[in-house]
Short mmCIF file of C-alpha atoms and ligand atoms in Angstrom, two decimals:
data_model
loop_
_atom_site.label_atom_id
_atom_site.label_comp_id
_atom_site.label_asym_id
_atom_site.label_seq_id
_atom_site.Cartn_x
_atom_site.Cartn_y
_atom_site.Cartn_z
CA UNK H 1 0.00 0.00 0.00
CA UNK H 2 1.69 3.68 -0.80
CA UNK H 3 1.99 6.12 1.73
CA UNK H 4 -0.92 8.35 0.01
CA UNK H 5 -3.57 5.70 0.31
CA UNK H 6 -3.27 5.06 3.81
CA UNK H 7 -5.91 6.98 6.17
CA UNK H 8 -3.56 8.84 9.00
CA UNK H 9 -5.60 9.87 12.22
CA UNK H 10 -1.51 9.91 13.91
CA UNK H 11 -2.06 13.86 14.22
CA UNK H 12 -3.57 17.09 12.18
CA UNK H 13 0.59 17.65 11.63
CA UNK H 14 0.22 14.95 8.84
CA UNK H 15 -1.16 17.41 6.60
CA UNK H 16 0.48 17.66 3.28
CA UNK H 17 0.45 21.56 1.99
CA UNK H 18 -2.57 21.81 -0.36
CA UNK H 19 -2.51 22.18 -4.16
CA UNK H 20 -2.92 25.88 -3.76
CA UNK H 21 -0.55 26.10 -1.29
CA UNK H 22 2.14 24.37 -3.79
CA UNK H 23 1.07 26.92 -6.33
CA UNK H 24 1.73 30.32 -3.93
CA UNK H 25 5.09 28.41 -2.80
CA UNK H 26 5.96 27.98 -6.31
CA UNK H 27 4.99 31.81 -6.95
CA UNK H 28 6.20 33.54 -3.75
CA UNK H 29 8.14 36.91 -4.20
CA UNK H 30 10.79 36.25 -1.40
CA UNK H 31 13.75 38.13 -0.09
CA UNK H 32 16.21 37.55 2.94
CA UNK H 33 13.51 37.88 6.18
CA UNK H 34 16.66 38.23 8.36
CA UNK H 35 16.82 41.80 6.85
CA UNK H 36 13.04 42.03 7.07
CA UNK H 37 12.96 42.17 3.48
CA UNK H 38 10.86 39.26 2.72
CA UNK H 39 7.28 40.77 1.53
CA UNK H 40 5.31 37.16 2.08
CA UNK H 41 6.44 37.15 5.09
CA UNK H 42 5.99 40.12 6.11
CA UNK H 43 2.16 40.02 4.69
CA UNK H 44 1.91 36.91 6.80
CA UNK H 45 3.05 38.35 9.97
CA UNK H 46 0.51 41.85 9.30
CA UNK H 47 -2.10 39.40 8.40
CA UNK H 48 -1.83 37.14 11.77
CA UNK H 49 -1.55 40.24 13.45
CA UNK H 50 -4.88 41.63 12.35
CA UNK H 51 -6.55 38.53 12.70
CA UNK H 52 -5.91 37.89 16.30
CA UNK H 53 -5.99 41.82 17.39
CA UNK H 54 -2.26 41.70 18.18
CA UNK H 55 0.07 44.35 17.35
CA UNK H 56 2.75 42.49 15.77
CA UNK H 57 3.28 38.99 14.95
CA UNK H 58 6.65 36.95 13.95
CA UNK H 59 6.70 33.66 12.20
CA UNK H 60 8.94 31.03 13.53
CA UNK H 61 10.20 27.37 12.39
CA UNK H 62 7.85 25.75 14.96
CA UNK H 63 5.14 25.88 17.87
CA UNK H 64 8.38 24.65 20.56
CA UNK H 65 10.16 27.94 19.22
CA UNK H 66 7.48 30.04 19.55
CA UNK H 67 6.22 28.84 22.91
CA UNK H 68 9.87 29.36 24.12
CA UNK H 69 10.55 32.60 22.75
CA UNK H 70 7.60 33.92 24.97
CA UNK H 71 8.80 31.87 27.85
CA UNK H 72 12.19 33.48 27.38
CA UNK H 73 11.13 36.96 27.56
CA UNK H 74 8.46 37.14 29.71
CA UNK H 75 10.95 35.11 32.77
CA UNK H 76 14.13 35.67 33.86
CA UNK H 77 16.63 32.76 35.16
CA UNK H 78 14.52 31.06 37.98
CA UNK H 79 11.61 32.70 37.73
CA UNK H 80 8.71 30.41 38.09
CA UNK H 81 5.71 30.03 35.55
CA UNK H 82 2.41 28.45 36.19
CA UNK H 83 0.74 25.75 33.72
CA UNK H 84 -0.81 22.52 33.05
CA UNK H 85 0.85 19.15 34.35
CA UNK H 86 -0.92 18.28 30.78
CA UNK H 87 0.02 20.66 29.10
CA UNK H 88 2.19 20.67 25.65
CA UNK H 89 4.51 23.32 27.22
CA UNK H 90 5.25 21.30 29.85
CA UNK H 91 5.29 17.64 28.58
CA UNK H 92 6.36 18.14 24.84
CA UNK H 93 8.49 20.89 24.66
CA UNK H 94 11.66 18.52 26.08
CA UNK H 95 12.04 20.84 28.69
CA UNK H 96 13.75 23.44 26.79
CA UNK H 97 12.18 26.08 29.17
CA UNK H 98 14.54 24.56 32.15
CA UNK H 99 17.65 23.75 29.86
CA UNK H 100 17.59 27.06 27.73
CA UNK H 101 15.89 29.43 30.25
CA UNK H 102 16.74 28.48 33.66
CA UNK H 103 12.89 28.86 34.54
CA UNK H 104 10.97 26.65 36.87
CA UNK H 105 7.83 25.31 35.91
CA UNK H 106 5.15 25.15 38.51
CA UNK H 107 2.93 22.91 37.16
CA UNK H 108 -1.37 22.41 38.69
CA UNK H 109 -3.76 19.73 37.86
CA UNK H 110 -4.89 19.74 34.36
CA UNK H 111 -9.09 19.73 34.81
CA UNK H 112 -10.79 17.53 32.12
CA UNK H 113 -12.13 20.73 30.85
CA UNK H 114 -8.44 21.31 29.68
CA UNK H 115 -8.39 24.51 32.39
CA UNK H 116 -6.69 25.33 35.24
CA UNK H 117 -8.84 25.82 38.36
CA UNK H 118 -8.32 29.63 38.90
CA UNK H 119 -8.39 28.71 42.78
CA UNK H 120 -5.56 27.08 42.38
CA UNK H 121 -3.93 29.33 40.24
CA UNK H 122 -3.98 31.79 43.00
CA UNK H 123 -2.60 29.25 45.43
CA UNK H 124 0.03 28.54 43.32
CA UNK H 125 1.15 32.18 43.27
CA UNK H 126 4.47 32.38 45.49
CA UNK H 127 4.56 35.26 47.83
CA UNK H 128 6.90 38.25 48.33
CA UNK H 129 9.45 35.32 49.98
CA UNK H 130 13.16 35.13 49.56
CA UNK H 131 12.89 31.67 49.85
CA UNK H 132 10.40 31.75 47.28
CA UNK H 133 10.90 31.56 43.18
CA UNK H 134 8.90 34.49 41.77
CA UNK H 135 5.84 33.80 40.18
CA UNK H 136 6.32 35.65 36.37
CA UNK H 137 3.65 33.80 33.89
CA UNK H 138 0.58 32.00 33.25
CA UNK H 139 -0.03 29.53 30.41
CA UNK H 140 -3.05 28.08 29.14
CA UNK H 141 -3.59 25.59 26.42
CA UNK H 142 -6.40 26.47 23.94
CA UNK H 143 -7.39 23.74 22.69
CA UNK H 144 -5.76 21.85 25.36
CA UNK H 145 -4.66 18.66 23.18
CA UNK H 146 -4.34 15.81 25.88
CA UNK H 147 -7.60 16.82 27.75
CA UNK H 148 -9.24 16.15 24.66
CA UNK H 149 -8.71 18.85 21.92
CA UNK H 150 -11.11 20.93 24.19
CA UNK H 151 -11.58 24.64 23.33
CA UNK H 152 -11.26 26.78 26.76
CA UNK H 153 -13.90 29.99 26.45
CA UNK H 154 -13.68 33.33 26.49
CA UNK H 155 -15.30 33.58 29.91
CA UNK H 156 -12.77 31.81 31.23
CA UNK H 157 -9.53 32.98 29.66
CA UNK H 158 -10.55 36.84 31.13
CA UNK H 159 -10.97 35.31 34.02
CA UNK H 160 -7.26 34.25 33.83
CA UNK H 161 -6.33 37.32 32.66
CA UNK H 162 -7.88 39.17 35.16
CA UNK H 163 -6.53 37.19 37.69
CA UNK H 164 -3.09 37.66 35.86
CA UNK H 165 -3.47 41.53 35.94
CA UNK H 166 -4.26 41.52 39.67
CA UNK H 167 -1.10 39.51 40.50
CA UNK H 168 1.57 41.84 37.74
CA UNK H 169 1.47 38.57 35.81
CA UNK H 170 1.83 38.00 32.08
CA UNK H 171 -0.71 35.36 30.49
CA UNK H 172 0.73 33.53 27.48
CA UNK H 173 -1.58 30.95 25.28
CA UNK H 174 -0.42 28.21 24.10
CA UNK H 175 -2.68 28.19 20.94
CA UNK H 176 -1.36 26.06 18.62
CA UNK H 177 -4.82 25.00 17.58
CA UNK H 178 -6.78 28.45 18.36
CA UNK H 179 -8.23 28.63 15.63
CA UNK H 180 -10.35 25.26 15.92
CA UNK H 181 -11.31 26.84 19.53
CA UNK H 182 -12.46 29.22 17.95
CA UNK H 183 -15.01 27.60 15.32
CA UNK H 184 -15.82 25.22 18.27
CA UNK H 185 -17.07 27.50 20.17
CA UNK H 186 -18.13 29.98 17.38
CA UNK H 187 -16.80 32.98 18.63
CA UNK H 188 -13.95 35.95 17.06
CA UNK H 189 -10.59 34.02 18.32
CA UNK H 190 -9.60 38.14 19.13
CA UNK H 191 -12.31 37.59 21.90
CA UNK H 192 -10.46 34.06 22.44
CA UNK H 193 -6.58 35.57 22.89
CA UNK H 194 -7.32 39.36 24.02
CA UNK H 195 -6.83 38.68 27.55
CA UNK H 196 -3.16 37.22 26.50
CA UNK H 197 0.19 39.35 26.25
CA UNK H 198 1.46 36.68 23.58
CA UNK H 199 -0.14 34.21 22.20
CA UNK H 200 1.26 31.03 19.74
CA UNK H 201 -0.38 29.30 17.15
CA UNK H 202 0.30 26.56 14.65
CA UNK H 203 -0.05 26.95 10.90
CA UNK H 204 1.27 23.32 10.47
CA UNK H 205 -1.48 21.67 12.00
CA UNK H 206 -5.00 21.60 11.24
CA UNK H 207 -4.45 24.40 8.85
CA UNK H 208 -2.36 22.01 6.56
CA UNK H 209 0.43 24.37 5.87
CA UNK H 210 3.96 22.49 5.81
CA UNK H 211 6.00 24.43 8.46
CA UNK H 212 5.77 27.28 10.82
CA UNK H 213 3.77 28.75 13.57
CA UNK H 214 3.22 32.35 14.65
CA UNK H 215 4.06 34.36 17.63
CA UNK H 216 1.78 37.06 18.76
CA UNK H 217 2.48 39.79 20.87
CA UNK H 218 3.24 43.57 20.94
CA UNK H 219 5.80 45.58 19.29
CA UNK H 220 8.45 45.38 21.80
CA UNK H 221 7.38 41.83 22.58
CA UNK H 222 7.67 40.36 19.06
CA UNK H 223 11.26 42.93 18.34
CA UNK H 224 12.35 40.89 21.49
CA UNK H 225 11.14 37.61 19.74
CA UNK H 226 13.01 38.15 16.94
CA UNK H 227 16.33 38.75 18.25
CA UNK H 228 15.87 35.91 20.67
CA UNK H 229 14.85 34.02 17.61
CA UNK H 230 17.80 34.72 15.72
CA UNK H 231 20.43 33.86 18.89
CA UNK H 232 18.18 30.10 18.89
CA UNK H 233 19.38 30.14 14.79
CA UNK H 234 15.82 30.47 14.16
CA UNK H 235 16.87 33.30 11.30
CA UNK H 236 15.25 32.39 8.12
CA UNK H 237 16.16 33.59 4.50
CA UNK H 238 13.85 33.66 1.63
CA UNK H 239 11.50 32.20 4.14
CA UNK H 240 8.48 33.59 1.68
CA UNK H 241 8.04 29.99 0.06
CA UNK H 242 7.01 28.67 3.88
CA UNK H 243 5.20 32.24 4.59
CA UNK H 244 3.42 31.69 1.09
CA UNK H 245 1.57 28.53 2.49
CA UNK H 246 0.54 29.92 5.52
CA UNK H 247 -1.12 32.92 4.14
CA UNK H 248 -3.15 30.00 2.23
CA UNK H 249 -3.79 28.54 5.44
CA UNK H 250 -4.94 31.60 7.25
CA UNK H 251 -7.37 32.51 4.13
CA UNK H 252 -9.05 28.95 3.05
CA UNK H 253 -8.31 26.75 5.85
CA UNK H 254 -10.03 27.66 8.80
CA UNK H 255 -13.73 27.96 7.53
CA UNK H 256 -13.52 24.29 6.44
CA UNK H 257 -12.34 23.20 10.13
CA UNK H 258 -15.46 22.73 11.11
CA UNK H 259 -15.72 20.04 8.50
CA UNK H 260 -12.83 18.37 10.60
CA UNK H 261 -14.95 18.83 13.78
CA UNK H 262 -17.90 17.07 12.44
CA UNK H 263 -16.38 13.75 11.42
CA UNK H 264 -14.84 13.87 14.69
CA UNK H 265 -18.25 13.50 16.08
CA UNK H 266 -18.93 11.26 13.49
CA UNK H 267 -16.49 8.87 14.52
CA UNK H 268 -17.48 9.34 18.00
CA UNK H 269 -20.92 8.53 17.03
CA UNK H 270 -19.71 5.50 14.56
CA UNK H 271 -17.42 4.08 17.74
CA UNK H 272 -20.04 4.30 20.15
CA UNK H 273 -21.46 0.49 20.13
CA UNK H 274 -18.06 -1.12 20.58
CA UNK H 275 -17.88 -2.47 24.10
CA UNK H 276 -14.27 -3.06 24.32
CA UNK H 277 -13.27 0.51 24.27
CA UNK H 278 -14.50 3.52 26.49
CA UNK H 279 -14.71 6.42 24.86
CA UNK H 280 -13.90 10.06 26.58
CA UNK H 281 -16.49 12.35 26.10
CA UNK H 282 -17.90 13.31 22.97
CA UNK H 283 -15.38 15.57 20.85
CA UNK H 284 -15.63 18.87 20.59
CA UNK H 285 -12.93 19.86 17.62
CA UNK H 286 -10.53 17.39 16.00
CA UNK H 287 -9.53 14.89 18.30
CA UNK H 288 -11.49 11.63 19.92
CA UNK H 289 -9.75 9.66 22.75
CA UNK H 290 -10.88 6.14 23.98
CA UNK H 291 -9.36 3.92 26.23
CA UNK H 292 -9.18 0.00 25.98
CA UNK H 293 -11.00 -2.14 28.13
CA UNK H 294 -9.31 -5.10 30.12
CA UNK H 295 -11.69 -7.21 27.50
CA UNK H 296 -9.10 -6.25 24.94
CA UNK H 297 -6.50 -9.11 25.04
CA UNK H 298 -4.06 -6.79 21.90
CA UNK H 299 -2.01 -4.24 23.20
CA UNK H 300 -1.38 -0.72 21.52
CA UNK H 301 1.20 -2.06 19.30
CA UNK H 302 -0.78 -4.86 18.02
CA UNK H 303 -3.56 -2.72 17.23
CA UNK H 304 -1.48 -0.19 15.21
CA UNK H 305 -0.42 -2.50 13.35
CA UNK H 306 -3.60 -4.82 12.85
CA UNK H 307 -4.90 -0.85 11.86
CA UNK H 308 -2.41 -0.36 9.58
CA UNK H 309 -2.85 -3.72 7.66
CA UNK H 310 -6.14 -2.08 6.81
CA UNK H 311 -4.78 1.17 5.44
CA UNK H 312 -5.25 2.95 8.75
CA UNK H 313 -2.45 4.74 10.69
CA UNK H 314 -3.11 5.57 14.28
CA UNK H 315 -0.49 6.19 17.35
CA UNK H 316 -1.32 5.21 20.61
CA UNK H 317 -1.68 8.15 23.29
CA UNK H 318 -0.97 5.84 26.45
CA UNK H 319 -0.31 2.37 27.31
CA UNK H 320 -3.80 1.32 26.99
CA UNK H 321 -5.17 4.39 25.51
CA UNK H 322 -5.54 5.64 21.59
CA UNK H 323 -6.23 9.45 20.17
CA UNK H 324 -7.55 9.66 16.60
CA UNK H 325 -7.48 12.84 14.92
CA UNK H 326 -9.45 14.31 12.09
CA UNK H 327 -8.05 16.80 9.23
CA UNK H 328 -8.16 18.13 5.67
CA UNK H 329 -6.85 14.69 4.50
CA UNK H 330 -9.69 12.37 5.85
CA UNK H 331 -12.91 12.50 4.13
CA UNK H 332 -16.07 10.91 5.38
CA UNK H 333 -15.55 8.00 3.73
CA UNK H 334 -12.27 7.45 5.85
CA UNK H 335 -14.17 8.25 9.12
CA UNK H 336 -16.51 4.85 7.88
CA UNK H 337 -13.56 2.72 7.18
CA UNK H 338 -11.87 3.72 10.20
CA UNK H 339 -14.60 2.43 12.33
CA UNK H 340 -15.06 -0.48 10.47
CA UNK H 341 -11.48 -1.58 11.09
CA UNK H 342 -11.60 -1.08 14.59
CA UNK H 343 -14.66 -3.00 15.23
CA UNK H 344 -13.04 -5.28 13.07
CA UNK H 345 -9.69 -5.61 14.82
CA UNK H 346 -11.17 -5.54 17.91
CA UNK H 347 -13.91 -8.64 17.40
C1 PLP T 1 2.03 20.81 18.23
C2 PLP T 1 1.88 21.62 19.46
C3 PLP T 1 2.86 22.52 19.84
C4 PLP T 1 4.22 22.65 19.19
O1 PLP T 1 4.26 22.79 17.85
P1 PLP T 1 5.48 22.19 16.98
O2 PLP T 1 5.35 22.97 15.74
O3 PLP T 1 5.20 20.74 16.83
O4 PLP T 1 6.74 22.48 17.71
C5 PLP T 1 2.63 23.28 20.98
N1 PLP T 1 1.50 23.16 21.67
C6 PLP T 1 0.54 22.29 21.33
C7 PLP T 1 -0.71 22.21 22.14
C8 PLP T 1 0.71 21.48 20.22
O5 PLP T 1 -0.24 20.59 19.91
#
């Protein structure tokens, strides 16, 4: 079987850049971005900006960078930041905010909600206290990806930011999939990332471009970015070809998430009957989670690959425990055969 005829639920980063895409890559007028001189880019970067009500916006090889960039600047050595224990930041990031920053990460319980309970936010705070790190940042995860691709309101991300203000804290996002919060929940993602002083998001995910992600922030913030950026040897050249994709992404990719969402559900739906597996709750973007039952006598890796000798790719999330994920790539058709296969391998 090729590679192209397989059906990969692995991740939304499986995306291959659409045809369009290939076409404004092909086309881009480019020129070295280290110099600022790259127009694409620099369209890209005024165009995230406006979109998410930011004042300036720099794009960068990768969510990591950009997450760390913003880590960087808003702490100093051994300052202390607040986030998820589930969060990507603090799992998937291999610790670069301890190796390359010297910050300490402070980590509360993840809610299945994918928030942060602001009571213990505020406990978490350290006080005036030379024994004491001192508390800098907040991060939140919208959509938080391991508590289920779950979008995290607007209601609640003021409330973070209020509580942020009231402490002199800074609140960064973590939003590599913001944009599939914000069709989730149907609401401006400005409204979603206006409490935030920087915000990151992903234009190699669900949005199908091939590399990059975005940092968010304002002037002084992102002109602190990009030297930072350029120390990590995050400098990019005629990085226009990249940029060219992800103004495709920004202007046909997002209204068609909701497409993404819905066979989501569908497989939720689809999944629903088979007693071996417990499903988390029903999805709200891209993502479904189940876990397997002690019925199930395969483990992980015997189910990936029973999947995959039926043309379907999937990664386990856990020891006993699976996360499929929709994108532009899997049609409805795909969503059928997936569930076929499962109840299939799992008989
Ligand atoms: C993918 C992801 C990132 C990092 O993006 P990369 O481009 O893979 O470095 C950060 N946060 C979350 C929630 C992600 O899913």
């Amino acid at each position: 079987m090729s590679e192209a005829e397989y059906i990969d639920l692995r991740s939304d980063t499986v995306t291959k850049p659409t045809p369009e895409m290939r076409l404004a890559m092909a086309e881009a007028e480019v020129g070295d971005d280290v110099f600022m001189d790259d127009p694409t880019v620099n369209a890209l970067q005024a165009r995230a900006a406006e979109m998410l009500g930011k004042e300036d916006a720099l794009f960068v090889p990768s969510g990591t960078m950009g997450n760390l960039l913003a880590l960087l600047i808003h702490c100093q050595r051994g300052d202390e930041i607040i986030l998820g224990d589930q969060s990507h930041i603090y799992v998937n990031e291999a610790g670069g905010m301890a190796a390359l920053g010297g910050i300490y990460p402070h980590p509360i319980k993840n809610q299945n909600d994918g928030t942060l309970a602001l009571a213990e936010i505020r406990a978490a705070i350290q006080p005036e206290d030379a024994h004491r790190a001192m508390t800098r940042l907040i991060c939140i995860e919208n959509t938080h990806n391991a508590c289920g691709g779950v979008p995290l309101s607007v209601a609640y991300t003021q409330q973070v930011g209020e509580l942020a203000k009231e402490n002199n804290l800074r609140l960064h996002i973590d939003g590599a999939r913001i944009f599939n919060a914000a069709v989730a929940l149907n609401v401006n993602v400005r409204e979603l990332v206006a409490p935030a002083d920087s915000v990151m998001f992903c234009l190699s995910k669900g949005l199908a471009a091939p590399v990059g992600s975005m940092l968010l922030g304002d002037r002084s913030f992102i002109a602190r970015a990009r030297r930072l950026r350029k120390m990590l040897g995050g400098g990019m050249r005629q990085v226009g070809v990249l940029a060219a994709a992800g103004l495709v992404a920004l202007e046909k990719m997002i209204g068609r998430l909701a497409q993404d969402h819905a066979r989501a559900k569908r497989m939720f739906e689809l999944l629903s009957p088979i007693q071996k597996i417990k499903l988390d709750a029903e999805p709200a973007s891209n993502m479904l989670y189940f876990d397997l039952t002690d019925e199930v006598k395969l483990d992980v890796n015997q189910i990936t690959n029973e999947m995959k000798q039926r043309g379907v790719l999937v990664e386990a999330a856990d020891v006993r425990r699976f996360r499929l994920v929709t994108h532009c790539w899997v049609s409805d058709a795909d969503v059928e055969r997936t569930a076929q296969a499962l109840a299939e391998v799992l008989r």
